[in-house]
Short mmCIF file of C-alpha atoms and ligand atoms in Angstrom, two decimals:
data_model
loop_
_atom_site.label_atom_id
_atom_site.label_comp_id
_atom_site.label_asym_id
_atom_site.label_seq_id
_atom_site.Cartn_x
_atom_site.Cartn_y
_atom_site.Cartn_z
CA MET A 5 -95.13 27.31 -1.52
CA ALA A 6 -93.19 29.76 -0.51
CA ASP A 7 -93.05 33.21 -1.91
CA LYS A 8 -91.41 34.09 -5.64
CA LEU A 9 -88.89 36.07 -5.48
CA ASN A 10 -87.31 37.91 -8.15
CA ALA A 11 -84.57 39.88 -9.92
CA VAL A 12 -83.87 43.61 -8.75
CA LYS A 13 -85.74 46.07 -10.52
CA GLY A 14 -83.39 47.28 -13.43
CA MET A 15 -80.48 43.25 -13.03
CA ASN A 16 -81.33 41.57 -14.97
CA ASP A 17 -81.02 38.12 -16.03
CA ILE A 18 -78.65 37.05 -19.08
CA LEU A 19 -80.23 33.57 -19.97
CA PRO A 20 -79.70 30.86 -23.05
CA PRO A 21 -79.73 30.86 -25.63
CA GLU A 22 -79.44 34.69 -24.96
CA SER A 23 -76.03 34.55 -23.54
CA ALA A 24 -74.83 32.62 -26.44
CA ARG A 25 -74.96 36.37 -27.58
CA TRP A 26 -72.80 37.74 -25.01
CA GLU A 27 -70.54 35.31 -25.56
CA ALA A 28 -69.68 36.04 -28.27
CA LEU A 29 -69.49 39.82 -28.75
CA GLU A 30 -66.66 38.54 -25.80
CA GLN A 31 -64.85 36.15 -27.30
CA THR A 32 -64.11 38.92 -30.22
CA VAL A 33 -63.18 41.72 -27.47
CA ARG A 34 -60.83 39.63 -26.34
CA GLU A 35 -59.41 38.50 -29.31
CA LEU A 36 -59.03 42.37 -30.89
CA MET A 37 -57.62 43.40 -27.54
CA GLY A 38 -55.02 41.11 -28.16
CA ARG A 39 -54.29 42.05 -31.96
CA TYR A 40 -53.52 45.65 -30.11
CA ALA A 41 -51.69 44.46 -26.96
CA TYR A 42 -53.86 45.82 -24.50
CA ARG A 43 -53.72 43.35 -21.55
CA ASN A 44 -56.79 42.87 -19.27
CA ILE A 45 -57.34 43.76 -15.81
CA ARG A 46 -59.92 42.48 -13.08
CA THR A 47 -61.15 44.95 -10.54
CA PRO A 48 -63.30 44.00 -7.30
CA ILE A 49 -67.14 45.58 -8.21
CA VAL A 50 -66.74 46.66 -4.21
CA GLU A 51 -65.00 49.50 -3.78
CA PRO A 52 -64.33 52.78 -0.53
CA THR A 53 -67.04 55.33 -1.46
CA ALA A 54 -64.57 57.87 -1.51
CA LEU A 55 -62.57 56.65 -4.47
CA PHE A 56 -65.69 57.59 -6.75
CA VAL A 57 -66.45 61.11 -4.89
CA ARG A 58 -63.20 62.20 -5.33
CA GLY A 59 -62.57 59.84 -8.77
CA THR A 60 -65.95 60.53 -10.96
CA GLY A 61 -66.57 63.81 -8.31
CA GLN A 62 -68.46 65.04 -6.26
CA THR A 63 -71.53 66.91 -8.67
CA THR A 64 -71.70 63.78 -11.39
CA ASP A 65 -74.79 62.19 -11.94
CA ILE A 66 -73.19 59.55 -11.02
CA VAL A 67 -72.07 60.33 -7.86
CA GLU A 68 -74.47 62.92 -6.23
CA LYS A 69 -77.69 60.01 -7.61
CA GLU A 70 -76.98 56.98 -8.71
CA MET A 71 -74.40 55.11 -6.77
CA TYR A 72 -75.31 51.51 -4.44
CA SER A 73 -73.05 52.89 -1.47
CA PHE A 74 -73.70 51.35 1.84
CA GLU A 75 -71.99 50.43 4.97
CA ASP A 76 -70.30 47.27 6.14
CA ARG A 77 -72.19 46.00 9.33
CA LEU A 78 -69.08 43.83 10.45
CA ASN A 79 -66.36 46.61 10.83
CA GLY A 80 -68.88 50.41 9.57
CA GLU A 81 -66.01 51.07 6.18
CA GLN A 82 -68.57 52.58 3.45
CA LEU A 83 -68.52 51.39 -0.10
CA THR A 84 -70.38 51.71 -3.10
CA LEU A 85 -70.70 48.81 -5.74
CA ARG A 86 -68.55 50.09 -8.52
CA PRO A 87 -71.07 52.51 -11.18
CA GLU A 88 -68.24 52.70 -13.49
CA ASN A 89 -64.41 50.66 -13.15
CA THR A 90 -61.96 53.56 -14.14
CA PRO A 91 -61.70 55.05 -10.47
CA GLY A 92 -61.31 50.45 -10.10
CA VAL A 93 -58.31 51.03 -12.94
CA ALA A 94 -55.96 54.52 -11.42
CA ARG A 95 -56.75 53.34 -7.84
CA ALA A 96 -55.17 49.71 -9.23
CA ALA A 97 -52.45 51.17 -10.65
CA ILE A 98 -51.17 53.44 -8.36
CA GLU A 99 -51.40 50.41 -5.46
CA HIS A 100 -49.61 47.78 -7.86
CA ASN A 101 -47.59 50.64 -9.25
CA LEU A 102 -48.39 49.57 -12.10
CA THR A 103 -46.47 52.11 -13.94
CA TYR A 104 -43.31 52.11 -12.34
CA ASP A 105 -41.39 50.49 -15.82
CA GLY A 106 -43.63 52.60 -18.23
CA GLY A 107 -47.61 52.60 -20.14
CA LYS A 108 -49.34 50.48 -19.49
CA ARG A 109 -52.35 49.60 -21.96
CA LEU A 110 -55.37 47.83 -20.10
CA TRP A 111 -59.02 46.73 -20.62
CA TYR A 112 -61.85 44.98 -18.36
CA THR A 113 -65.13 44.12 -19.05
CA GLY A 114 -68.34 43.20 -15.81
CA PRO A 115 -71.21 44.53 -14.67
CA MET A 116 -71.40 48.48 -13.37
CA PHE A 117 -74.66 49.75 -10.78
CA ARG A 118 -76.19 52.36 -11.05
CA HIS A 119 -79.88 53.81 -9.60
CA GLU A 120 -80.93 55.10 -12.91
CA ARG A 121 -85.12 54.61 -13.81
CA PRO A 122 -85.28 51.69 -16.27
CA GLN A 123 -85.98 51.33 -19.23
CA ARG A 124 -84.64 50.08 -22.70
CA GLY A 125 -80.04 50.01 -23.30
CA ARG A 126 -80.29 51.85 -18.76
CA TYR A 127 -80.64 49.57 -16.32
CA ARG A 128 -79.52 49.48 -12.80
CA GLN A 129 -76.73 46.53 -12.78
CA PHE A 130 -75.80 47.10 -16.76
CA TYR A 131 -72.05 46.03 -18.46
CA GLN A 132 -69.42 47.80 -18.93
CA LEU A 133 -65.91 46.95 -21.79
CA GLY A 134 -63.47 49.46 -20.56
CA ALA A 135 -60.37 50.30 -22.30
CA GLU A 136 -57.82 52.40 -20.22
CA ALA A 137 -53.96 53.28 -21.74
CA LEU A 138 -51.42 54.71 -18.39
CA GLY A 139 -48.45 56.49 -18.55
CA PHE A 140 -49.22 58.03 -21.99
CA SER A 141 -49.44 61.49 -22.90
CA GLY A 142 -49.42 61.59 -26.67
CA PRO A 143 -51.84 62.31 -28.89
CA GLU A 144 -51.42 59.61 -31.05
CA VAL A 145 -52.42 57.35 -27.99
CA ASP A 146 -56.40 58.62 -27.78
CA ALA A 147 -55.91 58.38 -31.39
CA GLU A 148 -55.78 54.28 -30.75
CA LEU A 149 -58.39 54.02 -27.88
CA MET A 150 -60.32 55.42 -30.89
CA LEU A 151 -59.03 53.00 -33.48
CA LEU A 152 -60.17 49.98 -31.49
CA ALA A 153 -63.39 51.23 -30.64
CA HIS A 154 -63.62 52.10 -33.72
CA ASP A 155 -63.06 48.23 -35.13
CA LEU A 156 -64.80 46.96 -32.69
CA PHE A 157 -67.95 48.41 -34.21
CA GLN A 158 -66.66 47.18 -38.05
CA THR A 159 -65.41 43.74 -36.72
CA LEU A 160 -69.15 43.25 -35.20
CA GLY A 161 -70.37 44.75 -38.30
CA LEU A 162 -72.85 47.43 -37.02
CA ARG A 163 -73.34 50.07 -38.90
CA ASN A 164 -73.62 54.06 -38.73
CA ILE A 165 -72.46 55.06 -35.43
CA ARG A 166 -71.19 58.57 -35.28
CA VAL A 167 -68.44 59.99 -33.60
CA GLU A 168 -68.07 62.85 -31.59
CA LEU A 169 -64.78 64.46 -31.09
CA ASN A 170 -63.58 67.50 -28.27
CA SER A 171 -61.61 69.17 -25.90
CA LEU A 172 -61.78 69.95 -22.11
CA GLY A 173 -58.27 71.40 -22.44
CA VAL A 174 -56.75 72.15 -18.50
CA PRO A 175 -57.27 73.37 -15.95
CA ALA A 176 -55.98 76.63 -16.66
CA GLU A 177 -58.05 77.12 -19.56
CA ARG A 178 -61.20 75.66 -18.21
CA GLN A 179 -61.57 78.14 -15.78
CA ALA A 180 -60.89 81.06 -18.10
CA HIS A 181 -64.02 79.62 -19.88
CA ARG A 182 -65.87 78.38 -16.95
CA ALA A 183 -65.86 82.51 -15.83
CA ALA A 184 -67.36 83.25 -18.95
CA LEU A 185 -69.63 80.25 -18.55
CA ILE A 186 -71.29 81.45 -15.76
CA THR A 187 -71.62 85.14 -16.86
CA HIS A 188 -73.57 83.54 -19.65
CA PHE A 189 -75.89 81.28 -17.82
CA ARG A 190 -76.25 84.30 -14.98
CA GLN A 191 -76.91 86.91 -18.40
CA ASN A 192 -80.13 84.46 -18.47
CA ALA A 193 -80.95 82.90 -14.74
CA ASP A 194 -84.95 82.46 -15.52
CA LEU A 195 -83.87 80.53 -18.29
CA LEU A 196 -82.19 77.79 -16.44
CA ASP A 197 -84.28 74.82 -14.76
CA ALA A 198 -83.17 72.99 -11.40
CA ASP A 199 -80.52 71.12 -12.28
CA ALA A 200 -78.37 74.08 -13.99
CA GLN A 201 -80.02 76.29 -11.40
CA ARG A 202 -77.99 74.04 -8.51
CA ARG A 203 -75.30 73.50 -10.71
CA LEU A 204 -73.98 77.23 -12.09
CA GLU A 205 -72.26 77.97 -8.60
CA SER A 206 -71.07 74.01 -8.35
CA ASN A 207 -70.49 72.67 -11.93
CA PRO A 208 -71.52 75.02 -14.68
CA LEU A 209 -69.57 73.36 -17.26
CA ARG A 210 -71.87 69.92 -16.81
CA ILE A 211 -74.48 72.50 -17.59
CA LEU A 212 -73.84 71.93 -21.22
CA ASP A 213 -73.98 68.53 -20.64
CA THR A 214 -78.21 68.57 -19.59
CA LYS A 215 -80.85 67.06 -21.43
CA ASN A 216 -83.78 69.02 -20.71
CA PRO A 217 -85.02 69.99 -25.15
CA ALA A 218 -85.40 73.75 -23.47
CA MET A 219 -82.73 74.42 -22.20
CA GLN A 220 -80.79 74.21 -25.00
CA PRO A 221 -81.29 77.19 -27.17
CA LEU A 222 -79.21 79.14 -24.00
CA VAL A 223 -77.15 75.83 -24.02
CA GLU A 224 -76.18 77.10 -27.95
CA ALA A 225 -75.17 80.43 -27.06
CA ALA A 226 -72.97 79.83 -24.60
CA PRO A 227 -69.35 80.36 -24.63
CA ARG A 228 -67.14 77.28 -26.17
CA LEU A 229 -64.87 75.79 -24.78
CA LEU A 230 -63.24 75.21 -27.49
CA ASP A 231 -62.30 79.46 -27.76
CA TYR A 232 -60.89 78.81 -24.71
CA LEU A 233 -57.60 76.38 -25.70
CA GLY A 234 -54.35 77.16 -25.53
CA ASP A 235 -51.25 76.47 -28.19
CA ALA A 236 -50.85 72.94 -26.72
CA SER A 237 -53.83 72.17 -26.25
CA ARG A 238 -55.29 73.39 -29.29
CA ARG A 239 -51.65 71.14 -31.32
CA HIS A 240 -52.93 67.42 -29.23
CA LEU A 241 -57.25 68.33 -30.96
CA GLU A 242 -55.38 68.56 -33.99
CA VAL A 243 -53.10 65.57 -34.01
CA VAL A 244 -55.90 63.24 -32.95
CA GLN A 245 -58.32 64.60 -35.37
CA SER A 246 -55.89 64.43 -38.44
CA LEU A 247 -54.67 60.09 -37.11
CA LEU A 248 -58.46 60.00 -37.13
CA THR A 249 -58.72 61.08 -40.09
CA ALA A 250 -55.10 58.86 -41.71
CA CYS A 251 -56.67 56.27 -40.36
CA GLY A 252 -60.13 56.70 -42.77
CA VAL A 253 -62.58 57.33 -39.64
CA ALA A 254 -64.75 60.37 -39.62
CA TRP A 255 -65.36 62.87 -36.50
CA THR A 256 -67.18 65.73 -35.64
CA ILE A 257 -66.24 68.56 -33.11
CA ASN A 258 -69.23 68.70 -30.85
CA PRO A 259 -68.15 72.25 -28.91
CA ARG A 260 -71.00 70.96 -26.09
CA LEU A 261 -69.58 67.19 -25.34
CA VAL A 262 -68.41 67.58 -22.20
CA ARG A 263 -69.06 64.49 -20.47
CA GLY A 264 -70.38 62.93 -17.53
CA LEU A 265 -67.52 62.59 -14.76
CA ASP A 266 -65.40 65.06 -13.25
CA TYR A 267 -61.45 63.96 -14.41
CA TYR A 268 -61.63 64.95 -17.95
CA SER A 269 -59.05 66.64 -20.03
CA HIS A 270 -57.90 67.34 -24.02
CA THR A 271 -59.57 64.74 -25.10
CA VAL A 272 -63.04 63.70 -25.05
CA PHE A 273 -65.49 61.34 -27.27
CA GLU A 274 -68.40 59.55 -28.12
CA PHE A 275 -70.07 56.88 -30.25
CA ILE A 276 -73.06 57.62 -31.23
CA THR A 277 -76.34 55.95 -32.86
CA SER A 278 -79.98 57.07 -33.31
CA GLU A 279 -80.96 53.40 -34.20
CA LEU A 280 -81.29 53.05 -30.13
CA GLY A 281 -83.34 56.26 -29.33
CA ALA A 282 -82.47 58.46 -26.25
CA GLN A 283 -80.16 55.65 -25.06
CA GLY A 284 -77.72 56.15 -28.22
CA THR A 285 -74.24 56.31 -26.99
CA LEU A 286 -72.44 53.36 -27.15
CA CYS A 287 -68.93 54.52 -25.83
CA GLY A 288 -67.47 57.23 -23.80
CA GLY A 289 -64.24 58.45 -23.50
CA GLY A 290 -61.52 60.74 -23.33
CA ARG A 291 -58.54 61.54 -21.27
CA TYR A 292 -58.10 62.23 -18.04
CA ASP A 293 -54.25 63.02 -17.43
CA GLY A 294 -55.57 64.54 -13.37
CA LEU A 295 -57.26 61.52 -11.78
CA PHE A 296 -54.31 59.43 -10.64
CA GLU A 297 -52.82 62.74 -8.12
CA VAL A 298 -56.83 63.33 -7.23
CA LEU A 299 -56.40 59.11 -5.40
CA GLY A 300 -53.12 60.06 -4.31
CA GLY A 301 -51.12 59.37 -7.00
CA LYS A 302 -47.81 60.09 -8.98
CA PRO A 303 -49.37 62.60 -11.49
CA THR A 304 -50.07 59.84 -14.39
CA PRO A 305 -51.48 60.71 -17.89
CA ALA A 306 -54.09 58.99 -19.13
CA VAL A 307 -56.64 58.00 -21.78
CA GLY A 308 -59.81 55.64 -22.16
CA TRP A 309 -63.13 54.74 -23.35
CA GLY A 310 -65.56 52.06 -21.75
CA MET A 311 -68.89 51.17 -23.66
CA GLY A 312 -72.51 49.47 -22.49
CA MET A 313 -72.12 46.34 -23.75
CA GLU A 314 -75.88 46.22 -23.63
CA ARG A 315 -76.53 48.79 -26.19
CA VAL A 316 -73.72 47.28 -28.33
CA LEU A 317 -75.58 44.16 -27.93
CA GLU A 318 -78.92 45.78 -28.77
CA LEU A 319 -78.01 47.78 -31.74
CA LEU A 320 -76.35 43.89 -33.61
CA LYS A 321 -80.33 42.26 -33.24
CA GLU A 322 -81.10 46.00 -34.62
CA GLN A 323 -79.46 45.71 -37.63
CA ALA A 324 -78.27 42.19 -38.38
CA GLY A 325 -81.17 40.71 -37.13
CA VAL A 326 -81.05 36.75 -35.72
CA THR A 327 -77.95 34.96 -35.44
CA ALA A 328 -77.57 32.02 -35.34
CA LEU A 329 -77.27 29.57 -31.71
CA PRO A 330 -75.08 27.40 -30.47
CA VAL A 331 -76.21 23.36 -31.13
CA PRO A 332 -74.79 20.58 -30.00
CA ASP A 333 -73.04 18.81 -32.74
CA ALA A 334 -74.55 14.95 -31.04
CA TYR A 335 -77.05 13.94 -28.68
CA ALA A 336 -76.04 10.31 -27.27
CA VAL A 337 -79.54 8.09 -27.53
CA ILE A 338 -79.11 6.11 -23.84
CA PRO A 339 -81.59 3.10 -23.60
CA ASP A 340 -80.20 1.49 -20.32
CA ALA A 341 -78.49 1.48 -17.20
CA VAL A 342 -76.49 -1.18 -19.05
CA ALA A 343 -75.61 1.31 -22.42
CA LEU A 344 -75.16 3.69 -19.91
CA ALA A 345 -71.34 2.83 -18.15
CA HIS A 346 -70.86 2.20 -22.05
CA ALA A 347 -71.64 5.32 -23.64
CA MET A 348 -70.42 8.21 -20.68
CA PRO A 349 -66.70 7.04 -21.28
CA VAL A 350 -67.27 7.05 -25.19
CA LEU A 351 -68.63 10.54 -24.75
CA GLN A 352 -65.64 11.96 -22.44
CA HIS A 353 -63.69 10.89 -25.58
CA LEU A 354 -65.63 12.60 -27.81
CA ARG A 355 -65.24 15.79 -25.88
CA ALA A 356 -62.20 15.17 -24.91
CA ALA A 357 -61.39 15.83 -28.80
CA GLY A 358 -63.46 18.76 -28.63
CA VAL A 359 -66.81 17.02 -30.54
CA SER A 360 -70.11 18.99 -28.27
CA VAL A 361 -72.31 16.44 -26.89
CA GLN A 362 -75.12 16.53 -25.43
CA MET A 363 -76.34 13.15 -22.95
CA HIS A 364 -80.35 11.76 -22.33
CA ALA A 365 -80.87 11.91 -18.84
CA GLY A 366 -83.71 9.85 -17.69
CA THR A 367 -84.13 8.61 -13.47
CA LEU A 368 -82.73 6.15 -11.27
CA ASP A 369 -86.06 3.79 -13.39
CA GLY A 370 -85.21 4.31 -16.69
CA PHE A 371 -84.66 6.69 -19.95
CA GLY A 372 -88.17 6.55 -21.72
CA SER A 373 -89.19 5.57 -25.42
CA PHE A 374 -86.66 6.09 -28.20
CA LYS A 375 -89.21 7.93 -29.39
CA SER A 376 -89.45 10.86 -27.10
CA GLN A 377 -85.49 10.86 -26.57
CA PHE A 378 -85.66 11.44 -31.11
CA LYS A 379 -87.74 14.36 -30.42
CA LYS A 380 -85.54 16.06 -27.65
CA ALA A 381 -82.90 14.56 -29.59
CA ASP A 382 -84.28 17.04 -32.39
CA ALA A 383 -84.96 19.78 -29.96
CA SER A 384 -81.90 20.05 -29.18
CA GLY A 385 -80.48 21.52 -33.22
CA ALA A 386 -77.96 18.58 -32.83
CA ALA A 387 -76.19 17.31 -36.31
CA ASN A 388 -76.06 13.96 -34.90
CA ALA A 389 -77.86 10.97 -32.94
CA LEU A 390 -75.78 8.45 -30.88
CA ILE A 391 -78.09 5.23 -30.26
CA PHE A 392 -76.08 2.76 -27.77
CA GLY A 393 -78.18 0.68 -28.57
CA ALA A 394 -77.52 -2.44 -27.13
CA ASP A 395 -76.73 -4.62 -30.54
CA GLU A 396 -74.49 -2.24 -31.35
CA LEU A 397 -73.00 -2.56 -27.87
CA ALA A 398 -72.69 -6.54 -28.27
CA ARG A 399 -70.87 -5.21 -31.51
CA GLY A 400 -68.31 -3.10 -30.27
CA GLU A 401 -70.75 0.07 -32.29
CA VAL A 402 -72.39 2.92 -31.75
CA THR A 403 -75.34 3.33 -34.44
CA VAL A 404 -74.35 7.89 -35.80
CA LYS A 405 -77.84 8.65 -37.17
CA ALA A 406 -77.82 12.24 -38.86
CA LEU A 407 -80.89 14.30 -38.28
CA ARG A 408 -81.21 16.85 -40.08
CA GLU A 409 -79.56 15.45 -44.45
CA GLY A 410 -81.35 12.68 -44.51
CA GLY A 411 -81.19 9.90 -41.84
CA THR A 412 -78.35 8.13 -42.52
CA GLN A 413 -77.18 5.64 -40.17
CA THR A 414 -72.98 4.84 -40.50
CA SER A 415 -72.22 2.63 -37.75
CA ARG A 416 -68.50 3.25 -35.84
CA LEU A 417 -66.34 0.82 -33.30
CA LEU A 418 -65.57 2.32 -30.12
CA SER A 419 -62.93 1.12 -30.02
CA GLU A 420 -61.31 3.57 -32.72
CA VAL A 421 -63.42 6.75 -31.78
CA ALA A 422 -60.56 9.21 -32.36
CA THR A 423 -59.84 8.89 -36.32
CA TRP A 424 -64.31 9.14 -36.60
CA ALA A 425 -64.43 11.97 -33.87
CA THR A 426 -63.89 15.40 -35.87
CA THR A 427 -66.44 13.63 -38.27
CA LEU A 428 -69.07 15.21 -36.08
CA GLN A 429 -67.64 18.32 -35.10
CA SER A 430 -69.04 21.09 -36.66
CA SER A 431 -66.92 24.12 -37.80
CA ALA A 432 -68.43 26.90 -35.88
CA PRO A 433 -69.68 26.19 -32.22
CA TYR A 434 -70.83 29.59 -31.56
CA ILE A 435 -72.76 32.93 -33.19
P1 ATP B 24 -75.98 58.35 -20.49
O1 ATP B 24 -75.59 59.35 -20.87
O2 ATP B 24 -76.78 57.31 -21.91
O3 ATP B 24 -76.12 58.20 -18.60
P2 ATP B 24 -73.54 57.93 -19.13
O4 ATP B 24 -72.46 59.09 -20.11
O5 ATP B 24 -73.53 58.07 -17.68
O6 ATP B 24 -74.75 58.57 -20.20
P3 ATP B 24 -70.65 56.12 -19.23
O7 ATP B 24 -70.83 57.27 -17.82
O8 ATP B 24 -69.62 57.39 -20.37
O9 ATP B 24 -72.01 56.97 -19.59
O10 ATP B 24 -70.56 55.03 -19.75
C1 ATP B 24 -70.44 54.35 -20.85
C2 ATP B 24 -71.51 54.05 -21.53
O11 ATP B 24 -72.17 52.84 -20.52
C3 ATP B 24 -72.76 54.59 -21.88
O12 ATP B 24 -72.34 54.80 -22.89
C4 ATP B 24 -73.33 53.43 -21.93
O13 ATP B 24 -73.04 53.05 -22.88
C5 ATP B 24 -73.30 52.80 -20.66
N1 ATP B 24 -73.62 53.13 -19.63
C6 ATP B 24 -73.80 54.11 -19.07
N2 ATP B 24 -74.93 54.53 -17.85
C7 ATP B 24 -76.06 52.67 -18.48
C8 ATP B 24 -76.80 51.78 -18.19
N3 ATP B 24 -77.42 52.59 -16.73
N4 ATP B 24 -77.54 51.20 -18.33
C9 ATP B 24 -77.21 50.53 -19.85
N5 ATP B 24 -75.84 50.40 -19.86
C10 ATP B 24 -75.48 52.52 -19.48
MG1 MG B 25 -75.56 58.60 -17.34
#
């Protein structure tokens, strides 16, 4: 036998029946996005490496150590498996001049790739759901996006998710704060860990994002960017706060929330749960008014968020317990090849009428005993068995046997499939 091949470490197969939970989540998302008038966008999984170096930022964790980058063997292009999709969406918007006639509201889902240490809620291939509003400068769109994420969690029935909010102001405000920050950290240079020492000059704001507990007191005592905001930045934040409050969303200010990416300005936020251990951030986002210019586009205000779908599903499992999984409406029992030729067209009619049917599968030599077929019918979870026996077929009929409720049997005319098909159809094929 040949050697067995396995999935790449940190990259997961999503198998049935688990995949049904993903489909249900995606369905909920699609409906909700439609209600907020956000439109779906699908961009490539592979992008030029420069897109993330410039967009995500040279001194971010993602670009410094997490990207799957490679050279195209055939033409030498430097490419990267996308670690996030905001730069890809911005690139597409610039390339196709999407905002020429006004703002655009977009959403996406798909796999992202980061070379991190795999653990619960942290994988090397993971799925993000994201929403981006391009071409809007007003704080009401920041609030709308946060309401959208909040609404999704509500719709899914999730609880105990807190909303943390901060403002990163505009570049001039960040410059002033940066100087104060460097002074503060220099005065305490002996307390800085290696990561922080490296970032002191390149990106001191990022030090506030540290996960090292030993650094916390120093970070707590650091100058707050909030205290460096001018009037306009302060007003922007206040409008977001008051709209959230008006819509019944509780929030708290976290002055140390800086987010891991370089492109943010004004509003930044996270939706966090304490129920998933260290991987508790479900959704993170903010305003990124500077990104389009960095990528060679016209100045375009924009705001968005990304959400980790594995973490959302994990929390759903924690809080909602086991969910019902899809089963077929009917299982077709097939005695022999003659019956098969009659049965298959009927199954096609049933499917066209919206009935979910699982057909018994045999070999070229036969289909097995009724007993073994009924065992499989039971295991499939179907509510009904359709029995295409020789006697029934001779009368132009099929027997419908209820597998769950007392085993009642009914004869149905094959010529009238359309009239009884709907009696087989369950109202909720999915969770
Ligand atoms: P963290 O601090 O957990 O590393 P992040 O700041 O790197 O998160 P973002 O880049 O903001 O995360 O991505 C948005 C969301 O995507 C996160 O809030 C999280 O839910 C999810 N996410 C990020 N990295 C991973 C990963 N490696 N595996 C699974 N989900 C992830
Ligand atoms: Mg990260």
